[in-house]
Coordinates of N, CA, C and O in Angstrom, one line a residue:
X112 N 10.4 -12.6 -16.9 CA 9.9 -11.7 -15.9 C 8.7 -11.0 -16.4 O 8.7 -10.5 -17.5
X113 N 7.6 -10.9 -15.6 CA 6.6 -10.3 -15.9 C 6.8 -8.8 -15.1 O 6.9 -8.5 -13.9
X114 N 6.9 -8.0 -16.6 CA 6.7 -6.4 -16.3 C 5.6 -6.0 -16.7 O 5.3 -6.7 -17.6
X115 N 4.5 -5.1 -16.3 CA 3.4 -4.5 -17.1 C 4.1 -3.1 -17.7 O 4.7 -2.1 -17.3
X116 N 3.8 -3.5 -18.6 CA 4.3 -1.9 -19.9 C 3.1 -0.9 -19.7 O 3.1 0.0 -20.6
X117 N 2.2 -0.8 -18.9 CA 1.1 0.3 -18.5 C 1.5 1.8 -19.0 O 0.9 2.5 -19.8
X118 N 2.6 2.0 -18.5 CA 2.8 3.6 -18.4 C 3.5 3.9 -20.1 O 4.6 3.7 -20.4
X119 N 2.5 4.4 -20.9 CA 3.4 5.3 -22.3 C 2.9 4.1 -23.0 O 3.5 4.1 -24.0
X120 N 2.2 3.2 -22.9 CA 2.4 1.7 -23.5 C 1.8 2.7 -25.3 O 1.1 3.7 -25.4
X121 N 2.1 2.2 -26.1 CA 1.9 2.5 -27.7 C 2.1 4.0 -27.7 O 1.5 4.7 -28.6
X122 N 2.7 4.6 -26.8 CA 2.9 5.8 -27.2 C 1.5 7.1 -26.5 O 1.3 8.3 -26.7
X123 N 0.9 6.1 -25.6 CA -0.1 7.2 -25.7 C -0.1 7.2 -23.9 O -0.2 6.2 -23.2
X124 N 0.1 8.7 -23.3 CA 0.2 8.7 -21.8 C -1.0 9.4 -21.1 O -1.1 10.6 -21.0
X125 N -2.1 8.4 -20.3 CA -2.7 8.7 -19.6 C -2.9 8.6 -18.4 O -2.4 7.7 -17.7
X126 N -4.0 9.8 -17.8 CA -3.9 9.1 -16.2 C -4.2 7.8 -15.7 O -3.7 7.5 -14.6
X127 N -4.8 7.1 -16.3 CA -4.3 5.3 -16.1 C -3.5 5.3 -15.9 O -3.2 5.4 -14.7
X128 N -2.2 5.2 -17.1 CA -1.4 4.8 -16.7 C -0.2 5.3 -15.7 O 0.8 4.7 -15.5
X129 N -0.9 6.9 -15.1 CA -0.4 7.4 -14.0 C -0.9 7.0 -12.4 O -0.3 7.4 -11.4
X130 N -2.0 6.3 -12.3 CA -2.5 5.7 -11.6 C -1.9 4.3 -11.3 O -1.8 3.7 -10.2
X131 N -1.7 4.0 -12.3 CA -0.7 2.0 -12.3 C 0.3 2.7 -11.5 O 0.3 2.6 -10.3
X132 N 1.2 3.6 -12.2 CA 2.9 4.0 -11.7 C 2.5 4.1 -10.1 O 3.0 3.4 -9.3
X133 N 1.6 5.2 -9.9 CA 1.2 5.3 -8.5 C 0.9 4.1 -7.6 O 1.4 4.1 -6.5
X134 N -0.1 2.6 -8.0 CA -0.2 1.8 -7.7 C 1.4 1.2 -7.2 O 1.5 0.5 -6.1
X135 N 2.5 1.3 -8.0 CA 3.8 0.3 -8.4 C 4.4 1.7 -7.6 O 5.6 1.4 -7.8
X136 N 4.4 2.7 -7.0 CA 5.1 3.1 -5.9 C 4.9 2.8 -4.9 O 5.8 2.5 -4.1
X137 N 3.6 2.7 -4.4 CA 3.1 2.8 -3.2 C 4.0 1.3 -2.9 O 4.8 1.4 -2.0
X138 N 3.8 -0.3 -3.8 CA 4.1 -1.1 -3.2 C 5.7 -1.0 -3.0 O 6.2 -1.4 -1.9
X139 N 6.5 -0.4 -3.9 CA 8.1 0.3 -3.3 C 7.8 0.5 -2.5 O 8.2 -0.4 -1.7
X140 N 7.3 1.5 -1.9 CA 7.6 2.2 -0.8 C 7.4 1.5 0.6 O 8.2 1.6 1.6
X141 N 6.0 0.5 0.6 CA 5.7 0.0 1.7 C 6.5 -1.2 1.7 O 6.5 -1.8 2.8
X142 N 7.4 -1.9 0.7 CA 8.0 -3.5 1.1 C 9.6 -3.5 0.6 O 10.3 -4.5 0.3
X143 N 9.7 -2.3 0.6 CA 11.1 -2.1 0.2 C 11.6 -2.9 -0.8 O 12.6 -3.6 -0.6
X144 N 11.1 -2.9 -1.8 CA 11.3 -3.9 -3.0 C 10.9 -3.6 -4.3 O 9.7 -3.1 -4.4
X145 N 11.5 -3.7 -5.5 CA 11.2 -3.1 -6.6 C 10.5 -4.5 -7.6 O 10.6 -5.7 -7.3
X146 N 9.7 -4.0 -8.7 CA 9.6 -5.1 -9.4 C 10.4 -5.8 -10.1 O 10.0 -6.9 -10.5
X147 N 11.9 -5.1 -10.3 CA 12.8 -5.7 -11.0 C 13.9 -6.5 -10.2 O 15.0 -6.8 -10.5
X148 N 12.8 -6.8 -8.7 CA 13.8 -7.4 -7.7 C 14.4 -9.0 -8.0 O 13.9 -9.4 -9.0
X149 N 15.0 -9.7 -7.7 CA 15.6 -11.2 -7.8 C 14.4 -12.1 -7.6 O 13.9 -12.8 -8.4
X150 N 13.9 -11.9 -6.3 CA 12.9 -12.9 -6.2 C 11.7 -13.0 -6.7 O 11.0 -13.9 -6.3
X151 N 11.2 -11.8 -8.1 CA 10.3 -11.5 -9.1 C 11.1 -12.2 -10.4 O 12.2 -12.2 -10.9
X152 N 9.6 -12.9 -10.7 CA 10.0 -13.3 -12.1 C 8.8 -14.5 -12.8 O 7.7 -14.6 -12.1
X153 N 8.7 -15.0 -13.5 CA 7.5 -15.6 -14.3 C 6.4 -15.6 -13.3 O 5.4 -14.9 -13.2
X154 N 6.9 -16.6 -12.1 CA 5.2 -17.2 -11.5 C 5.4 -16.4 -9.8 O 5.0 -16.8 -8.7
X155 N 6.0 -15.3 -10.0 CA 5.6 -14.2 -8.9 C 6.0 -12.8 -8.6 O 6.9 -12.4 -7.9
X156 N 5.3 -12.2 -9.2 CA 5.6 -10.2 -9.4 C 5.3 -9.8 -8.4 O 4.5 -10.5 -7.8
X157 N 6.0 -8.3 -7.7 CA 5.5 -7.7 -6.9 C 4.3 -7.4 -6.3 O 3.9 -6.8 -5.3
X158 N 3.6 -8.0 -7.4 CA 2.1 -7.2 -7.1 C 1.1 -8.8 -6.8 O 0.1 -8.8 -6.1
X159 N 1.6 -9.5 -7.3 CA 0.7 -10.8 -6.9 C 1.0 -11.4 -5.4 O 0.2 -11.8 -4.6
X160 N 2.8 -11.1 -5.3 CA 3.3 -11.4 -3.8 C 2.4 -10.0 -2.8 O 1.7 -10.6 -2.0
X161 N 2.1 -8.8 -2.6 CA 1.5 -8.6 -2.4 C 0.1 -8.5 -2.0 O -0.3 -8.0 -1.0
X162 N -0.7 -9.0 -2.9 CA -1.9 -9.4 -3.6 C -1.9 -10.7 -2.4 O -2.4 -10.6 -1.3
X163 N -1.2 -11.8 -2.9 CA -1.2 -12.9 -1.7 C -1.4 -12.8 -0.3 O -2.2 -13.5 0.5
X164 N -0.7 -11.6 0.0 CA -0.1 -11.2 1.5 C -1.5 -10.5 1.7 O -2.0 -10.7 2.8
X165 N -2.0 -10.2 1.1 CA -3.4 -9.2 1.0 C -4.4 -10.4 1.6 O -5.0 -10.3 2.7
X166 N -4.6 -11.7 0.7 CA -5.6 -12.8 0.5 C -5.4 -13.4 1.8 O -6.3 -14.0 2.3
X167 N -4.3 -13.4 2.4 CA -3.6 -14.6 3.7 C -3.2 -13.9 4.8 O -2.3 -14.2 5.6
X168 N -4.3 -12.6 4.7 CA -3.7 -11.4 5.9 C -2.3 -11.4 7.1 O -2.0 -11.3 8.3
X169 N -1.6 -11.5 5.7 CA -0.2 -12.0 6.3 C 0.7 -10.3 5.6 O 1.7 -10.5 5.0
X170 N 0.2 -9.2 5.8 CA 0.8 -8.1 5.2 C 2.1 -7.8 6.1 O 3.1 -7.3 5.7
X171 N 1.9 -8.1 7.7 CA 3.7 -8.2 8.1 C 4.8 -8.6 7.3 O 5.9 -8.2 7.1
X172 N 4.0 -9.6 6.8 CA 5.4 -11.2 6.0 C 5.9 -10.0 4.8 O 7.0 -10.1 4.4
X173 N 5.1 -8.9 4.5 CA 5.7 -8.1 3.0 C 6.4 -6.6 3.4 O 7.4 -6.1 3.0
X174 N 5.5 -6.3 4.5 CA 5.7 -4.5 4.7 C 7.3 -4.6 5.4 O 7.7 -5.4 6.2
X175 N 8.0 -3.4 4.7 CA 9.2 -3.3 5.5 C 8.8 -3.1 7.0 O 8.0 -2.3 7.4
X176 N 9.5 -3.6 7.6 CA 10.4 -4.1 9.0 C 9.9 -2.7 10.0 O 9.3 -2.5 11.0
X177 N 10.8 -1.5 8.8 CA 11.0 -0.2 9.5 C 9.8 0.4 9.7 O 9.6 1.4 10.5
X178 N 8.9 -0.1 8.8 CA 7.6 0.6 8.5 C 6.3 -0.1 9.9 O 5.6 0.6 10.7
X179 N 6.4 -1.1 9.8 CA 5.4 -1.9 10.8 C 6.2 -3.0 11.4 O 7.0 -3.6 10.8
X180 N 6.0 -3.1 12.6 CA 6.7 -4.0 13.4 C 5.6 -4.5 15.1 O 5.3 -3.6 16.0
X181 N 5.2 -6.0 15.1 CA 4.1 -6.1 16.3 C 3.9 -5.5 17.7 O 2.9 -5.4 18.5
X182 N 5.5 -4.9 18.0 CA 6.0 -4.4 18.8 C 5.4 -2.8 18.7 O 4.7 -2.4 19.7
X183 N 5.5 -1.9 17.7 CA 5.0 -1.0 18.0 C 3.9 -0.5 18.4 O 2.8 -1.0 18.2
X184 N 4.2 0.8 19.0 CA 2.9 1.5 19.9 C 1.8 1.2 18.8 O 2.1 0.9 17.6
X185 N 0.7 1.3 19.1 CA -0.8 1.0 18.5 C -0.5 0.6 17.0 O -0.9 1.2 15.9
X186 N 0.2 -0.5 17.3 CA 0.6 -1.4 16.1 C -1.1 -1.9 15.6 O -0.9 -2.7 14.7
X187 N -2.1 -1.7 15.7 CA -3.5 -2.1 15.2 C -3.7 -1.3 14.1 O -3.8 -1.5 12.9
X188 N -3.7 0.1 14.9 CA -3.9 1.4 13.8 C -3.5 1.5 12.9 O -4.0 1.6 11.8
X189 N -2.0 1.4 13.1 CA -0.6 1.4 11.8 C -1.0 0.0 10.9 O -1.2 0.2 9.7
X190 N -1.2 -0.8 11.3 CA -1.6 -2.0 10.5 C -2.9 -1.6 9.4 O -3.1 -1.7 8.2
X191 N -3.6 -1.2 10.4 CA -4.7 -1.1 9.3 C -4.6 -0.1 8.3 O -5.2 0.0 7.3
X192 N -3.4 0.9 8.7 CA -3.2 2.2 7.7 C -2.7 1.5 6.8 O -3.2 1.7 5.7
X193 N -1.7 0.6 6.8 CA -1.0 -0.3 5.8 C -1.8 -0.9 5.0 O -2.0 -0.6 3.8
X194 N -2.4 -2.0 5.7 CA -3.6 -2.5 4.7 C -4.5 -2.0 3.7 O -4.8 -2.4 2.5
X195 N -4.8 -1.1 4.4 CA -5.8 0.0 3.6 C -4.8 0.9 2.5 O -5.4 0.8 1.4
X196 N -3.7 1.6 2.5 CA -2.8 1.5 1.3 C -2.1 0.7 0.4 O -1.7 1.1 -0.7
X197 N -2.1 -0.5 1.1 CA -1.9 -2.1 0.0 C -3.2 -2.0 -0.7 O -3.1 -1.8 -1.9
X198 N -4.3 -2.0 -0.2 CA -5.3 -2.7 -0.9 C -5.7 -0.9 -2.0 O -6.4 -1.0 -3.0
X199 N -5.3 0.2 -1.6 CA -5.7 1.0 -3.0 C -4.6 0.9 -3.8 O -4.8 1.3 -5.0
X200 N -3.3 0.4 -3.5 CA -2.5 0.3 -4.6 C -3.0 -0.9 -5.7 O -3.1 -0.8 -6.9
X201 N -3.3 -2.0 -4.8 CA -4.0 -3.2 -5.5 C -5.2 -2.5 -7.0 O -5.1 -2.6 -8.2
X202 N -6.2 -1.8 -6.2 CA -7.1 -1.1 -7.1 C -6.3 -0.3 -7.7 O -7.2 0.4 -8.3
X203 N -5.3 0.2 -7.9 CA -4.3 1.1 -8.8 C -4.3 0.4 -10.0 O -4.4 0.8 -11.1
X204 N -3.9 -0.6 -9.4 CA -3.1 -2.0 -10.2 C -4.0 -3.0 -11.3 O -3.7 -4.0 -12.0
X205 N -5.2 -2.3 -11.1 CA -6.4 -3.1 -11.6 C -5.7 -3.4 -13.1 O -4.9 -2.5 -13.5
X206 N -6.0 -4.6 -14.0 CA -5.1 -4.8 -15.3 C -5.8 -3.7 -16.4 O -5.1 -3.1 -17.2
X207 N -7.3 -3.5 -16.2 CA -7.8 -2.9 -17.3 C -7.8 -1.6 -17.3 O -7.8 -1.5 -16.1
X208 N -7.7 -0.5 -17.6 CA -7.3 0.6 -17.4 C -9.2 1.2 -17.1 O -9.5 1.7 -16.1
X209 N -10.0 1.0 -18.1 CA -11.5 0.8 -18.0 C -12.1 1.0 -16.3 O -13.0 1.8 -15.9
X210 N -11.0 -0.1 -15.5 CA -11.9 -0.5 -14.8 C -11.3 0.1 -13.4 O -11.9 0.3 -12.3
X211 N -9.6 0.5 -13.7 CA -8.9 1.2 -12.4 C -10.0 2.8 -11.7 O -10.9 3.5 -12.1
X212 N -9.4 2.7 -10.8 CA -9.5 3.4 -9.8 C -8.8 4.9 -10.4 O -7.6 5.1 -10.6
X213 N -10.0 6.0 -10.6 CA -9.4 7.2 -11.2 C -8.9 8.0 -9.7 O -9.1 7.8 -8.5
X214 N -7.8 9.3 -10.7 CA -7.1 10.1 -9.6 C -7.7 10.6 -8.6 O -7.1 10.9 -7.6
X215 N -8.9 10.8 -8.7 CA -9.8 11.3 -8.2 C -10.3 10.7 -6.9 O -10.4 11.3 -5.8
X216 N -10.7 9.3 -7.3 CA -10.9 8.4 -6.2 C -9.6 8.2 -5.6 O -9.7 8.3 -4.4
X217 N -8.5 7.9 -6.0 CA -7.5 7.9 -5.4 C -7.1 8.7 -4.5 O -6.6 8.3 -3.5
X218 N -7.3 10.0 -4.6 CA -6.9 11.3 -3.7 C -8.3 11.3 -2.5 O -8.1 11.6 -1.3
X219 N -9.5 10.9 -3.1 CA -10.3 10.9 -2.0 C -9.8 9.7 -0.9 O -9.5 10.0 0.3
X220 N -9.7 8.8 -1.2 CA -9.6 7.5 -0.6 C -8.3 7.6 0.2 O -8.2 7.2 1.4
X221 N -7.3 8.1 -0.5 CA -6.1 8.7 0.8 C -6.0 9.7 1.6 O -4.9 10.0 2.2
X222 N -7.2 10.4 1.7 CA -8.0 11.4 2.7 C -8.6 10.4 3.7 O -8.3 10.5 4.8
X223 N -9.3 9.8 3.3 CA -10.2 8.9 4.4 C -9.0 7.9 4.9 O -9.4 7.4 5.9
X224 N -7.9 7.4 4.7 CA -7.3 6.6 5.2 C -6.4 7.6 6.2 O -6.0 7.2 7.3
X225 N -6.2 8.6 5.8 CA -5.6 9.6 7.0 C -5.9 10.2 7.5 O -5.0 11.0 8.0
X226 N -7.4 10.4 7.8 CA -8.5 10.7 8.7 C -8.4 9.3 9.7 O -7.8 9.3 10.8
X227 N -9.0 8.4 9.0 CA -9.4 7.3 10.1 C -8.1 6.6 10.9 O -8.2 5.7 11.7
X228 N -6.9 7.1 10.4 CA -5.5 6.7 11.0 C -5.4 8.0 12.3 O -5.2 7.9 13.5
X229 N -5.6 9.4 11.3 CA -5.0 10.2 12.7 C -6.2 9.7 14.0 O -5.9 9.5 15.2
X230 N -7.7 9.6 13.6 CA -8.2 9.1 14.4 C -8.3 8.3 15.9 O -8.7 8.6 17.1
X231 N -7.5 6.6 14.7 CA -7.3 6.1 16.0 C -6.0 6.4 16.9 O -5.8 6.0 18.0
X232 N -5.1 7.3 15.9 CA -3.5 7.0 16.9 C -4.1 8.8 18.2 O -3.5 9.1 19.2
X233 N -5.3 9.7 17.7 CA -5.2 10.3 18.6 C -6.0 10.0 20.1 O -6.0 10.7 21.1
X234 N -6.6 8.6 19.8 CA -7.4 8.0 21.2 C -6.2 6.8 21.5 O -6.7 5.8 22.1
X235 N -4.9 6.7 21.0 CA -4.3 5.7 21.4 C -3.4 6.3 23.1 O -3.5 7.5 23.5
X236 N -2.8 5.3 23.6 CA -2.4 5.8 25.0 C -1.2 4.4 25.3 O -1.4 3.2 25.1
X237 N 0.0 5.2 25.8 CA 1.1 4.1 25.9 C 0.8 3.0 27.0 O -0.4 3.0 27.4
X238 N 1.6 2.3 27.5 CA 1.6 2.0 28.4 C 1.3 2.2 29.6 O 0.9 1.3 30.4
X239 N 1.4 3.3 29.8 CA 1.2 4.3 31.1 C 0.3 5.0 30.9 O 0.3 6.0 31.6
X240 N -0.7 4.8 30.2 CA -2.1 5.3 29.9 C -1.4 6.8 29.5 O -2.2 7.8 29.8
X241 N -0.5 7.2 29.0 CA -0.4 8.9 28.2 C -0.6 8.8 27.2 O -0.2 7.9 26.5
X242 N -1.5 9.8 26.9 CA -1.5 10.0 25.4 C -0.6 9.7 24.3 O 0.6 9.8 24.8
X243 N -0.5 9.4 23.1 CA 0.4 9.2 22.5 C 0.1 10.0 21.1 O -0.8 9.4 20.4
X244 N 0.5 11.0 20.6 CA 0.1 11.3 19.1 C 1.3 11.6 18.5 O 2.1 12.6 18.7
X245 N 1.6 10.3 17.4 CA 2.5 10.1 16.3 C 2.1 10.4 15.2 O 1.4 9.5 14.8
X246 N 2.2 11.3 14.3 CA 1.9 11.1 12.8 C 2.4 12.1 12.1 O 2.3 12.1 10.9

């Protein structure tokens, strides 16, 4: 099974490797699935099955059910908010610690994803043309 030992790795704890951990929640949280799941192991980790889903804009096939579903109201918007937090966990996830995405950019970057999310869901409108604001 491929684990990344990122976090404490030789004893020394940085925000890298608080930024990886952050990367390896986000994907918990959005696919209900841990790295230490069954269907993880040599030739496919959480993060590459992701990563795939990322390359083959197939991110329904990964995100939990409860989280995104084609059916829901302004399922475009919610999609793209998904995507757009797959893909900064991905840069969480970067291998080199050099080259990751600092806390910094991370906190900015999940400002702009929840700017441009409340955005579109506050010009979205149901069926019945009513307004609709979820968030």
């Amino acid at each position: 099974m491929h684990v990344n030992v990122e976090y404490g790795s030789e004893g020394i704890v940085s925000t890298s490797g608080d930024v990886y951990s952050f990367g390896i929640m986000l994907l918990e949280m959005y696919t209900r699935k841990k790295p230490t799941d069954a269907m993880f192991g040599e030739k496919m980790s959480l993060k590459s099955w992701v990563s795939q889903s990322l390359d083959e804009n197939k991110i329904i096939e990964v995100v939990d059910a409860k989280l995104l579903r084609r059916e829901d109201t302004n399922f475009s918007g919610k999609e793209q908010c998904v995507l757009s937090i797959l893909a900064l966990a991905m840069e969480c996830l970067i291998n080199s610690p050099m080259e990751r995405i600092s806390t910094r950019e991370v906190v900015a970057r999940l400002e702009k994803i929840k700017m441009t999310f409340l955005r579109t869901t506050k010009d979205a409108k149901d069926g019945n043309g009513k307004q609709i604001n979820e968030y």
